[in-house]
mmCIF file of C-alpha atoms in Angstrom:
data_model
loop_
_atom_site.group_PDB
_atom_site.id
_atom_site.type_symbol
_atom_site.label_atom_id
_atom_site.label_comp_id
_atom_site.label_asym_id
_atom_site.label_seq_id
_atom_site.Cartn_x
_atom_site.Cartn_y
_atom_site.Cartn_z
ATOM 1 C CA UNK A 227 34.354 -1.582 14.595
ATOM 2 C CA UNK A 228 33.340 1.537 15.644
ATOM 3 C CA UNK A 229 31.268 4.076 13.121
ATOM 4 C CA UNK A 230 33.320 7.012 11.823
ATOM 5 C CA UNK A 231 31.948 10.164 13.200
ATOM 6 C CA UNK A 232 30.473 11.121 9.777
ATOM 7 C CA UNK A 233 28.545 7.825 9.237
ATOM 8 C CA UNK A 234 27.792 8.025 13.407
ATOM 9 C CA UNK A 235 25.879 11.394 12.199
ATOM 10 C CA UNK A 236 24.320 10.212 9.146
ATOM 11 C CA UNK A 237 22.554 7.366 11.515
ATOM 12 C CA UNK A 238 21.734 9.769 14.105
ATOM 13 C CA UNK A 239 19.997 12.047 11.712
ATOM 14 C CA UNK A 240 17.619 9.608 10.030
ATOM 15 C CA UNK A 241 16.846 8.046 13.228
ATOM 16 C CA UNK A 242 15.845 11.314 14.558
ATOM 17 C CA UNK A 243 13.979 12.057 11.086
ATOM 18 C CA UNK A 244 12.510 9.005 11.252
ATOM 19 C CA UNK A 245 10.992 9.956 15.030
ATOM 20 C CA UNK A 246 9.582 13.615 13.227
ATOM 21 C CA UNK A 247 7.654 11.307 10.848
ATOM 22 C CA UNK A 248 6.371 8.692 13.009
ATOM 23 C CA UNK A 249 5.616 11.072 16.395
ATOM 24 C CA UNK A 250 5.261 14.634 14.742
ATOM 25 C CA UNK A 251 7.036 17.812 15.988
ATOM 26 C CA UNK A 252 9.106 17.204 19.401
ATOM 27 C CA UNK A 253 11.076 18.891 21.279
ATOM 28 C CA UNK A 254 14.974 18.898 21.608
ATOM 29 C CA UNK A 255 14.168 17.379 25.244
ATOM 30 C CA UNK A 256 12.269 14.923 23.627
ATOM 31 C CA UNK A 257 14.677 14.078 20.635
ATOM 32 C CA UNK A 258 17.174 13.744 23.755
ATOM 33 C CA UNK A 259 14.989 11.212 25.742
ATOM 34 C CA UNK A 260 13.771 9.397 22.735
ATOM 35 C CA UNK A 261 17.244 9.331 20.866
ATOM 36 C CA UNK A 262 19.251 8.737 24.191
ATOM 37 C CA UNK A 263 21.756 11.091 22.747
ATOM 38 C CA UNK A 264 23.667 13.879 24.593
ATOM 39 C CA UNK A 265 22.082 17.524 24.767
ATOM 40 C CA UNK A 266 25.094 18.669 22.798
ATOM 41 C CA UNK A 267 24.983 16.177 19.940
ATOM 42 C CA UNK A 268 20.901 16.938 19.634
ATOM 43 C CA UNK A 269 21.755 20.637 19.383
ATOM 44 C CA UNK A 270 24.012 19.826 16.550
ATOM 45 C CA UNK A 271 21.355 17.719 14.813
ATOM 46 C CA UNK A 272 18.773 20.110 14.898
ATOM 47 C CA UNK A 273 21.363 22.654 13.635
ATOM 48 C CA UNK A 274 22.521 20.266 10.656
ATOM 49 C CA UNK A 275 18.928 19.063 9.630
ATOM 50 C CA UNK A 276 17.634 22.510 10.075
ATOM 51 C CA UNK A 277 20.175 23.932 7.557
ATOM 52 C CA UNK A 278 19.286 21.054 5.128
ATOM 53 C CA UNK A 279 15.705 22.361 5.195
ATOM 54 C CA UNK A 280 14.929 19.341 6.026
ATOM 55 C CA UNK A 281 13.607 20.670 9.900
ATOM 56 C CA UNK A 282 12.000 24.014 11.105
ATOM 57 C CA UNK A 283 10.540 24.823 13.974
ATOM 58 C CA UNK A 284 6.702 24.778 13.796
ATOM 59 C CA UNK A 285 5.762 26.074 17.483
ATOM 60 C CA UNK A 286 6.469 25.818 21.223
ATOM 61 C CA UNK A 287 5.284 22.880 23.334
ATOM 62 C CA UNK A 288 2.611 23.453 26.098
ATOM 63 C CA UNK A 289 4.474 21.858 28.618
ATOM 64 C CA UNK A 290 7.952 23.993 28.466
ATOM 65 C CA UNK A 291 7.707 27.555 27.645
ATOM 66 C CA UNK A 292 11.567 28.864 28.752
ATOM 67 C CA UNK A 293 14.612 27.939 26.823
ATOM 68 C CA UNK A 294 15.619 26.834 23.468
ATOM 69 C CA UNK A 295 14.182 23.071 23.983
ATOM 70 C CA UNK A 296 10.902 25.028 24.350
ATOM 71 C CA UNK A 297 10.967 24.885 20.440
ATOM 72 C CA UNK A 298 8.982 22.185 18.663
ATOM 73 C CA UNK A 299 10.649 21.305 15.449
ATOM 74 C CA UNK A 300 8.852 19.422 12.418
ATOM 75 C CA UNK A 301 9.461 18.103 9.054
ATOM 76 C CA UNK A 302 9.311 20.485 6.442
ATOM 77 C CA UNK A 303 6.434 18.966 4.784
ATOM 78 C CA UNK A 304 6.283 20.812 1.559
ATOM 79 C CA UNK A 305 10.385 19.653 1.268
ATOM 80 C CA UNK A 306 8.790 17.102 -1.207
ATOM 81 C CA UNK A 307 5.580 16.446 -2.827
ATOM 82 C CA UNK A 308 4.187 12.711 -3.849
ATOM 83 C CA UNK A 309 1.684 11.035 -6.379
ATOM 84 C CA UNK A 310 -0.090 7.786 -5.715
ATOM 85 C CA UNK A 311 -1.919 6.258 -9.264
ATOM 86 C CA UNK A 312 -4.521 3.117 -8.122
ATOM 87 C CA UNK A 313 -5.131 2.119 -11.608
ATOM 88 C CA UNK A 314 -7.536 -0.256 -12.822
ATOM 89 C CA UNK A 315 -9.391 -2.114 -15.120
ATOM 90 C CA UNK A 316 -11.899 0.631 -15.859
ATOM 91 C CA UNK A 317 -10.775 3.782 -13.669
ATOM 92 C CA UNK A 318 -8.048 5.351 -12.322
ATOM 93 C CA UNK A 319 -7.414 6.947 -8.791
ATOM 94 C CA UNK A 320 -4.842 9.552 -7.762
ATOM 95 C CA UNK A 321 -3.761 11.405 -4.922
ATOM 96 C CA UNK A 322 -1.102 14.050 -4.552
ATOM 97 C CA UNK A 323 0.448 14.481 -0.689
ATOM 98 C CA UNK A 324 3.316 16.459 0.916
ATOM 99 C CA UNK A 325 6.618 14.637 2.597
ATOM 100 C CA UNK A 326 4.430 13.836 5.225
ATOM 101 C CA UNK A 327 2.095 11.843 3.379
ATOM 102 C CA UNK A 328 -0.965 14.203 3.984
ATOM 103 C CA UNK A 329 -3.319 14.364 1.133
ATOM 104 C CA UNK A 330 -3.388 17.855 -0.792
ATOM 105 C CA UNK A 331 -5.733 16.445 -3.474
ATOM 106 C CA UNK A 332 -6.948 13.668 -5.011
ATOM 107 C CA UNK A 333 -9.476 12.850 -7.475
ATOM 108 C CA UNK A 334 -10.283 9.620 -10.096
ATOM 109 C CA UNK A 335 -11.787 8.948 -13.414
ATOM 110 C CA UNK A 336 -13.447 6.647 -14.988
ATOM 111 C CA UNK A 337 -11.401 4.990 -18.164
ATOM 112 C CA UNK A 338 -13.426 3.184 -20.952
ATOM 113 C CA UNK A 339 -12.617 -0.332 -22.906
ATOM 114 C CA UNK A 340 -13.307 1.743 -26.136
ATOM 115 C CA UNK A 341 -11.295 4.187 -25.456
ATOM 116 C CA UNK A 342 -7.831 2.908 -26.788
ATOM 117 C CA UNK A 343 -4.535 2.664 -25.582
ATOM 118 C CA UNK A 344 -3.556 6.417 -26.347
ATOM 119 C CA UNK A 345 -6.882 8.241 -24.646
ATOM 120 C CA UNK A 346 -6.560 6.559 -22.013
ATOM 121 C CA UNK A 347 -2.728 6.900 -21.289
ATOM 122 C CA UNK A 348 -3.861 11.008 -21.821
ATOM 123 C CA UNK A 349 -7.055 10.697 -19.748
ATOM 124 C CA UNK A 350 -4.764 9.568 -17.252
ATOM 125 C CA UNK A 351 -1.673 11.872 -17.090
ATOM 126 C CA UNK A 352 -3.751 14.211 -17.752
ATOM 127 C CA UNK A 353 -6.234 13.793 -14.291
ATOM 128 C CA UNK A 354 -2.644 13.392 -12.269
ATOM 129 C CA UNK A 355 -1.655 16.705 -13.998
ATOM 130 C CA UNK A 356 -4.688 18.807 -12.720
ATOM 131 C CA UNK A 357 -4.152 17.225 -9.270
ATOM 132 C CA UNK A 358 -0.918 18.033 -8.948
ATOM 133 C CA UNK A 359 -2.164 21.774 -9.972
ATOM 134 C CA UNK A 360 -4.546 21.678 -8.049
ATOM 135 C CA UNK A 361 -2.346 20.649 -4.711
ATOM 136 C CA UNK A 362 -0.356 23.340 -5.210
ATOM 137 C CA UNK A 363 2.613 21.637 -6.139
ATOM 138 C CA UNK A 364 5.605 22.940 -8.053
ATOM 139 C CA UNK A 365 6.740 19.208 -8.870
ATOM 140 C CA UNK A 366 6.511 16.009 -7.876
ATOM 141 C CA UNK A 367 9.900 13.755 -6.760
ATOM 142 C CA UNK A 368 8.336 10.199 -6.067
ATOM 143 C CA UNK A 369 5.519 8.848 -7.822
ATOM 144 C CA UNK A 370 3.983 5.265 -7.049
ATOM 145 C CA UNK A 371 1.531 3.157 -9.174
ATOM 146 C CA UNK A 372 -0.362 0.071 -7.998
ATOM 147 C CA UNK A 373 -1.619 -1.264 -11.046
ATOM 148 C CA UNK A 374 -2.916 -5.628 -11.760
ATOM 149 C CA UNK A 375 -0.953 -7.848 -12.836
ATOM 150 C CA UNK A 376 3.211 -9.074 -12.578
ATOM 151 C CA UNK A 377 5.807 -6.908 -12.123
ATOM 152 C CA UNK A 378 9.714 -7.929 -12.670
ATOM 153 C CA UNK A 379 11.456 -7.933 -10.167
ATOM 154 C CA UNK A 380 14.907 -7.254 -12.266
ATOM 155 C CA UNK A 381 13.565 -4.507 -14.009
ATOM 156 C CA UNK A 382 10.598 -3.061 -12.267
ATOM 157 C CA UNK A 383 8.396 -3.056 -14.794
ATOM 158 C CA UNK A 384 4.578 -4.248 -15.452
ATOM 159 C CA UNK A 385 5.257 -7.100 -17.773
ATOM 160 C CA UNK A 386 2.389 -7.568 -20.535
ATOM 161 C CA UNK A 387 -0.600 -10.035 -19.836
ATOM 162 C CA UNK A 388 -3.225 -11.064 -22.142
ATOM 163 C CA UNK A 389 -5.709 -10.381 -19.402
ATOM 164 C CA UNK A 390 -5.490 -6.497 -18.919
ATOM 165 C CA UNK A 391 -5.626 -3.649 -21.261
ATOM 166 C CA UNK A 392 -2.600 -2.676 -22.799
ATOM 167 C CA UNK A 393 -2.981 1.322 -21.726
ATOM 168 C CA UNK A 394 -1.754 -0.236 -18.138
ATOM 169 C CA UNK A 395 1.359 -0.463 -19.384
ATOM 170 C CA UNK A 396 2.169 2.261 -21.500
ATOM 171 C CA UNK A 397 1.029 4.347 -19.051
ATOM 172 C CA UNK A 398 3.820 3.671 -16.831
ATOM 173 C CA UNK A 399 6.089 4.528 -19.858
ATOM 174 C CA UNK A 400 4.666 7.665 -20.679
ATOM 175 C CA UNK A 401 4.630 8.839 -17.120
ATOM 176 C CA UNK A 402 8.437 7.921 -16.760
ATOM 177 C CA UNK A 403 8.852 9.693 -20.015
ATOM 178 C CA UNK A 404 7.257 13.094 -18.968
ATOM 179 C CA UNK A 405 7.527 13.268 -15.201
ATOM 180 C CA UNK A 406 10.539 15.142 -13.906
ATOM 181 C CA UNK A 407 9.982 12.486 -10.854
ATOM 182 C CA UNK A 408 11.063 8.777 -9.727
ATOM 183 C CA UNK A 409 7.958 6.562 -11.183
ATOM 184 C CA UNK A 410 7.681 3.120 -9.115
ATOM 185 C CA UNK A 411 5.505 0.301 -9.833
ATOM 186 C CA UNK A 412 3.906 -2.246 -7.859
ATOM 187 C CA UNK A 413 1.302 -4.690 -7.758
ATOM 188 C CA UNK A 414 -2.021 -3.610 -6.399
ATOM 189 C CA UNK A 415 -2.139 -6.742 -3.815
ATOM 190 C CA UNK A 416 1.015 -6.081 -2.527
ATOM 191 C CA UNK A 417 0.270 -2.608 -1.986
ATOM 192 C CA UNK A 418 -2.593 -3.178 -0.217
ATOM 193 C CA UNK A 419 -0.755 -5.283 2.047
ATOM 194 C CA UNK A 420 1.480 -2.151 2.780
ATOM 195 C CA UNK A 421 -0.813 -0.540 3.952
ATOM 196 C CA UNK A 422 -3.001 -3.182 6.059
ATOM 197 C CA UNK A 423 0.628 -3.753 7.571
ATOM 198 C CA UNK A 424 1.396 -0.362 8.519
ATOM 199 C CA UNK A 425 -2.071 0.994 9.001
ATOM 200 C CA UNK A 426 -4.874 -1.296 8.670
ATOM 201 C CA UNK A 427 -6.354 -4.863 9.893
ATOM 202 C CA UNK A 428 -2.646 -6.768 10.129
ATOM 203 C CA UNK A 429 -0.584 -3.592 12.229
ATOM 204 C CA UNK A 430 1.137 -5.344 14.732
ATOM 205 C CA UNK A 431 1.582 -8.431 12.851
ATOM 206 C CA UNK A 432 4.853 -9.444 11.630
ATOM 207 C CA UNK A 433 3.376 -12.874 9.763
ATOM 208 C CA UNK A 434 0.380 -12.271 7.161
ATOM 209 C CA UNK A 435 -1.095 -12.765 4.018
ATOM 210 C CA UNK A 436 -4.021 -10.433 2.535
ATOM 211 C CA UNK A 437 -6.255 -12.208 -0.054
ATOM 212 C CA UNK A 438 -7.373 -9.879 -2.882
ATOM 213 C CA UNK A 439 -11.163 -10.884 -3.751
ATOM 214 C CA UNK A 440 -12.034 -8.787 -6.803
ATOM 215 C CA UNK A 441 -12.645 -9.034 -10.182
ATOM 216 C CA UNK A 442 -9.043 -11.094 -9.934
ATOM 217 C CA UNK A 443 -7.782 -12.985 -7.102
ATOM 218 C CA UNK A 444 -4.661 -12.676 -5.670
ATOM 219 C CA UNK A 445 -2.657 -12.756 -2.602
ATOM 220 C CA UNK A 446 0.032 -10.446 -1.092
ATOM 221 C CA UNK A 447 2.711 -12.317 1.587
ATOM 222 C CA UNK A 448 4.291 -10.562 4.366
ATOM 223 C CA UNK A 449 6.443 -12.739 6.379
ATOM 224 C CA UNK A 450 8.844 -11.362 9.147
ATOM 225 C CA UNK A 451 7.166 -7.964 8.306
ATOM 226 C CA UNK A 452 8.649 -8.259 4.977
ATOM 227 C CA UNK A 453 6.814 -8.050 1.533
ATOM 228 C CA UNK A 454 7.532 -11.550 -0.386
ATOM 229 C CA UNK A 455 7.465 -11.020 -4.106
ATOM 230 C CA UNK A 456 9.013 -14.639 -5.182
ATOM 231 C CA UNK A 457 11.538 -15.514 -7.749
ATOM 232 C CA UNK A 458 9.944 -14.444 -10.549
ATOM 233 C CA UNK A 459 7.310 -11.260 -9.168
ATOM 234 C CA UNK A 460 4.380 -13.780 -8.946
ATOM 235 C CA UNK A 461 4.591 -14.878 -5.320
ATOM 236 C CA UNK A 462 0.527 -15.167 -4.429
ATOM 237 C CA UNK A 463 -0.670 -15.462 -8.136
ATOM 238 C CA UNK A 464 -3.693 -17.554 -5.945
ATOM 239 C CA UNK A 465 -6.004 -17.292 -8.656
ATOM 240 C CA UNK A 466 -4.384 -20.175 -10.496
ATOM 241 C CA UNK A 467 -4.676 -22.371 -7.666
ATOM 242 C CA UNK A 468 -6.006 -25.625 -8.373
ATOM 243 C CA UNK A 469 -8.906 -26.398 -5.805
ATOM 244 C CA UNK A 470 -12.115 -29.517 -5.757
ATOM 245 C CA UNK A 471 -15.032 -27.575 -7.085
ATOM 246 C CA UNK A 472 -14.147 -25.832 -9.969
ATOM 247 C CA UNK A 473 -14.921 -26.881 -13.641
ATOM 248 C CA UNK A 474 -11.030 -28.297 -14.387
ATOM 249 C CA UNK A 475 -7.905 -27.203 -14.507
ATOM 250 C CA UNK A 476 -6.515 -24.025 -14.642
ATOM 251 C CA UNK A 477 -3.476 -23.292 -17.297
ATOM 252 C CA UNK A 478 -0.560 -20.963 -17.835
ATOM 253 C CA UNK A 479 -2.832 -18.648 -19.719
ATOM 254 C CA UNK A 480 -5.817 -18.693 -17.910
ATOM 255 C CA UNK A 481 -7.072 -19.368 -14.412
ATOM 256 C CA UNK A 482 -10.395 -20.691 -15.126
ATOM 257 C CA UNK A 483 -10.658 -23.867 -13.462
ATOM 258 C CA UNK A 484 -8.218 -22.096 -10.987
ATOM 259 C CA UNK A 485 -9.648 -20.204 -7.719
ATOM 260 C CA UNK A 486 -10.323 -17.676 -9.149
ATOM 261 C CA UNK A 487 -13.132 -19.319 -10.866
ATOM 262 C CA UNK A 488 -14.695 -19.534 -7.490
ATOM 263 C CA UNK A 489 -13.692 -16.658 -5.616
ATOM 264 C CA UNK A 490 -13.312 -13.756 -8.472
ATOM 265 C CA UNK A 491 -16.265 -10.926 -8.226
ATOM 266 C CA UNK A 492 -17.972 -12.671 -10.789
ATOM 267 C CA UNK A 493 -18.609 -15.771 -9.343
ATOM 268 C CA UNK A 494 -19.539 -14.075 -6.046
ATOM 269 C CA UNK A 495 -22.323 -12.047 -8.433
ATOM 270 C CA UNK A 496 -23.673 -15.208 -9.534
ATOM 271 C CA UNK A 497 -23.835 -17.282 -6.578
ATOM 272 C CA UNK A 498 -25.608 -14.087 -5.102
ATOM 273 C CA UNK A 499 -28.231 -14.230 -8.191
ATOM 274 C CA UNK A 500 -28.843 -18.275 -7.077
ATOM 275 C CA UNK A 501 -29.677 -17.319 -3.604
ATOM 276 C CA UNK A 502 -32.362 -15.076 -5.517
ATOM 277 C CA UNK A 503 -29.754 -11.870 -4.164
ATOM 278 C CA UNK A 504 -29.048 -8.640 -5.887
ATOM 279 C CA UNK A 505 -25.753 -8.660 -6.306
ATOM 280 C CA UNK A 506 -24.835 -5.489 -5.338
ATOM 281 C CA UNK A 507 -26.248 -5.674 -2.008
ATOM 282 C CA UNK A 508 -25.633 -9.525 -1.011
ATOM 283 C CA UNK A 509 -22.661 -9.204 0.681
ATOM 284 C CA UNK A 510 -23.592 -6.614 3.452
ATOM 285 C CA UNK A 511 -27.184 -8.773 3.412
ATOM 286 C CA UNK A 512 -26.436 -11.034 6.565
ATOM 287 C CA UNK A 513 -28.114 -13.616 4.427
ATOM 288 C CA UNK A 514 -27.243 -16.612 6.086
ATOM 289 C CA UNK A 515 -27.324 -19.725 3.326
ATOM 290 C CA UNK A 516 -25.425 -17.153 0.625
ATOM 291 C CA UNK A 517 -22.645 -16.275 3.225
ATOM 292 C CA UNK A 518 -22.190 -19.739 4.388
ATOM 293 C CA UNK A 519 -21.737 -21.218 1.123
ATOM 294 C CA UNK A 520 -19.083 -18.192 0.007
ATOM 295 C CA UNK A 521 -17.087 -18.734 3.334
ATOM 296 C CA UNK A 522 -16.869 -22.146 2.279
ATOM 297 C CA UNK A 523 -15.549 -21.608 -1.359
ATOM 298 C CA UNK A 524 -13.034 -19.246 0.184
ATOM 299 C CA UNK A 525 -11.610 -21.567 3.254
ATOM 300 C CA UNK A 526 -11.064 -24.009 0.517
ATOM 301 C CA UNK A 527 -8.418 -21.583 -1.707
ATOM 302 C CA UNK A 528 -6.930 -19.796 2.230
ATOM 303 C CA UNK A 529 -6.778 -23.803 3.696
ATOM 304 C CA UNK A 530 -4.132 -24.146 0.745
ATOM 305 C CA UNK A 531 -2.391 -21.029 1.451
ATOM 306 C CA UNK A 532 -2.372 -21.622 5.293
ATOM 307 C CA UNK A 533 -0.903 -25.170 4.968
ATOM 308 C CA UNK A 534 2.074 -23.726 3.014
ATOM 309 C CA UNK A 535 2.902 -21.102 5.001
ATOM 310 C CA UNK A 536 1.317 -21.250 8.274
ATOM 311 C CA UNK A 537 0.979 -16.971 8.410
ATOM 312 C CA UNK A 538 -1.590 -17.436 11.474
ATOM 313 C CA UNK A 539 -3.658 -14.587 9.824
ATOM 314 C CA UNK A 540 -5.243 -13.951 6.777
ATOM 315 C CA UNK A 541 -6.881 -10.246 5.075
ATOM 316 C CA UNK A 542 -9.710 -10.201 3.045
ATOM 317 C CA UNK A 543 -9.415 -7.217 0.925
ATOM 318 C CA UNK A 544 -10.808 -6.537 -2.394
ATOM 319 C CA UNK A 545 -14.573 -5.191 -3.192
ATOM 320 C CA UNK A 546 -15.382 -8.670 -1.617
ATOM 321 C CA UNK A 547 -13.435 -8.687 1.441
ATOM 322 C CA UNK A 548 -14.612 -4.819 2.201
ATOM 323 C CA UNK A 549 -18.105 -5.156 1.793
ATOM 324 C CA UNK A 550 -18.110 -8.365 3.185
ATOM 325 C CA UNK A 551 -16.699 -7.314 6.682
ATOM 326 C CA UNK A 552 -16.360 -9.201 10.022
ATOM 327 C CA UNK A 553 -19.113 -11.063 9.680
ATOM 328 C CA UNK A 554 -17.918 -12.955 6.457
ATOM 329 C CA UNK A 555 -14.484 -12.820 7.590
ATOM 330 C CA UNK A 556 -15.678 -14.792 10.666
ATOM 331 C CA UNK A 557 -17.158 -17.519 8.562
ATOM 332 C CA UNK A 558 -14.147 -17.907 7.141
ATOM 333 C CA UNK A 559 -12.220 -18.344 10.064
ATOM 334 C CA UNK A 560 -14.795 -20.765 10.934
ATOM 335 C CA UNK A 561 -14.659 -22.716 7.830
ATOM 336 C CA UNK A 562 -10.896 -22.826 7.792
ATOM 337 C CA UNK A 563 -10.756 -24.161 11.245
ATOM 338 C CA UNK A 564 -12.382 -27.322 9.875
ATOM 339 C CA UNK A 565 -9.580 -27.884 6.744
ATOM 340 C CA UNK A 566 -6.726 -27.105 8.554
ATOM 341 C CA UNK A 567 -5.112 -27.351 11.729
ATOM 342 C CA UNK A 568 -3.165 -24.825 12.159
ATOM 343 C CA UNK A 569 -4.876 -22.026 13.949
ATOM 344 C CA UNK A 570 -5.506 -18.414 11.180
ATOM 345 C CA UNK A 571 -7.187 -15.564 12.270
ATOM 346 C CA UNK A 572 -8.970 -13.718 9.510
ATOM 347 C CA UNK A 573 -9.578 -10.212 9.609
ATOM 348 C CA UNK A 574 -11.709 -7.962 7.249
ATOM 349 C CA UNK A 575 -9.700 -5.501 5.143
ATOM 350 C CA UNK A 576 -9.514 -2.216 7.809
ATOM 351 C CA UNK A 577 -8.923 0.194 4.528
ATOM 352 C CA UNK A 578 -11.296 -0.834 2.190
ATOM 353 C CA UNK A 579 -11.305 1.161 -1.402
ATOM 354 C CA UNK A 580 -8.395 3.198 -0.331
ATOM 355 C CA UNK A 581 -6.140 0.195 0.398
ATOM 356 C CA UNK A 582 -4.249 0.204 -2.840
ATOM 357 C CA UNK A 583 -3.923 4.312 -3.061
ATOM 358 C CA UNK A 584 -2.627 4.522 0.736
ATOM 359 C CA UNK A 585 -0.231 1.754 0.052
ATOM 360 C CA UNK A 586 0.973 3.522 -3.358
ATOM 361 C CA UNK A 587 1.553 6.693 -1.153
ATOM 362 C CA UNK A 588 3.732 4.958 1.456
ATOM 363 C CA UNK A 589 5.473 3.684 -1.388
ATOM 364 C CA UNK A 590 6.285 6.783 -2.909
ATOM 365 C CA UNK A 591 7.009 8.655 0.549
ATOM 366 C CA UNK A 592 9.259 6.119 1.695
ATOM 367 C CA UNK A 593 11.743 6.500 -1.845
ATOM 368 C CA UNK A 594 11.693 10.269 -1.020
ATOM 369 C CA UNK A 595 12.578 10.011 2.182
ATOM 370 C CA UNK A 596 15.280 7.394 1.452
ATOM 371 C CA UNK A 597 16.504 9.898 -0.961
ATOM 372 C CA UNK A 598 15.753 12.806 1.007
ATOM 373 C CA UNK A 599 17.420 11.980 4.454
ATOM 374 C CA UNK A 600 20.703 12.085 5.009
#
């Protein structure tokens, strides 16, 4: 059946919206050739998204200086501004961006254990407050937090867990509660596999999974270029693996005795101090024996993942994968290649630190735009 001509213009405008944010400004010509519309029905749909503000001409092109497609239209950046919270155990990140996702201003803080659960909620509305002033922005429609732990996939909330500090939480609510803005949620994992899939190590890959080696373990799924949350929000919860070499079992309250108890920041600190290692430097060491040994413990939790769902590449993200690079990454592949057969490429995290905050800002500029565009 063929599309009314109201919902055949709705689909012509976001495509051609979609082009402004992915290419930049172009030129009717080029909205033409890239659309394969008609002249005619481009003219109209620079003349409709112009008087939606959501298009303005922002120059000429070099190539074409006569006529009107000489004109070189562009989002209208400043249309709607964005927040992106990384929030964790001990600190909190923002950034503040335009409709385009360009950063205006960002800044963090660090966010004490002794603190309690009200200071910190304030210490951290109130650092997203003074970069939102300080961006220059009136208001903010979309905000996105990446923050540890489950989130429900009914309700979109951070459910409670016994291992993170309740401020996570509230903070959420309070920022729902005094933002004149849509507040979204997500796990820090799976934002960080966002953003390795649209920007970082696994662009171009439609089959995936990132490996978060921090202070927790986790893993984010991407199959068919899709995020994969699972039934219940915990799709990835990798930590709780059970895995030969650990001191037991892990339970439904705990993951010691899980992966995690091998792979978690800690455990990479200590085998660090056996190799007679500073911690803190170890991992960009090229010591040989420590390296080895790590690959190992971490081909034995990825040869798991891999036989399940065969994703034929793997991310190591986290403070471990980032400072750990291509070289450890390599040892991994290396390692793996001996547990299983089905052939993974591993790739080092491409966005390090700012993994979690650029995924929390693609987030929050892609509920804008879906709001936004027609």
């Amino acid at each position: 059946m063929a599309a009314s001509p109201s919902t055949a213009r709705a689909i012509n405008d976001r495509f051609a919206l979609r082009l402004l944010q992915d290419e930049g400004p172009l030129t009717a010509t080029q909205l033409k050739s890239l659309t394969g519309l008609s002249r005619p029905t481009v003219a109209d749909l620079v003349e409709r998204l112009q008087g939606s503000g959501l298009v303005h001409v922002v120059g000429e092109s070099g190539a074409e200086r006569r006529g009107p497609n000489a004109k070189l239209y562009g989002l209208v950046a400043d249309r709607a501004h964005l927040a992106a919270l990384d929030v964790r155990t001990r600190s909190v990140s923002v950034t503040v961006a335009d409709l385009l996702g360009t950063t205006l201003a960002e800044a963090s803080v660090p966010v004490g254990a002794e603190s309690g659960t009200g200071p910190a909620v304030e210490k951290a509305v109130s650092l997203l407050e003074r970069t939102v002033k300080e961006a220059g922005a009136d208001r903010l429609h979309s905000v996105a937090v990446g923050a540890p732990g489950l989130i429900d996939p009914a309700s979109g909330e951070l459910r409670d867990s016994s291992g993170l500090p309740a401020w996570h939480r509230r903070l959420v609510g309070v920022l729902q509660e005094r933002l004149p803005a849509r507040v979204l949620v997500e796990n820090e994992t799976n934002l960080a596999a966002v953003a390795e899939l649209r920007e970082g190590a696994a662009h171009g890959r439609e089959d995936f999974v990132l490996l978060w080696l921090g202070q927790g373990v986790g893993a984010a799924v991407v199959l068919d270029g899709r995020l994969r949350r699972g039934a219940s929000g915990g799709a990835g919860e990798i930590g709780f693996l059970p895995v030969p070499g650990t001191s037991g079992l892990p339970s439904a309250t705990g993951c010691d005795g899980g992966f995690h108890e091998l792979a978690c920041a800690a455990a990479v600190a200590g085998l660090a101090t056996a190799h007679g290692l500073d911690p803190a430097d170890a991992l960009a060491s090229g010591h040989g024996p420590f390296l080895d040994v790590l690959a190992r413990r971490l081909a034995v939790g990825a040869a798991a993942v891999v036989s399940v769902l065969d994703p034929g590449c793997l991310v190591l993200a986290g403070e471990t994968g980032h400072q750990g690079g291509a070289g450890l990454a390599a040892r991994v592949e290396a390692e793996l290649a001996t547990l299983s057969p089905l052939a993974t490429e591993v790739r080092a995290t491409t966005l390090g630190d700012t993994a979690v905050l650029r995924g929390a800002l693609l987030r929050a500029r892609d509920a804008a735009q879906d709001e936004l565009f027609p």
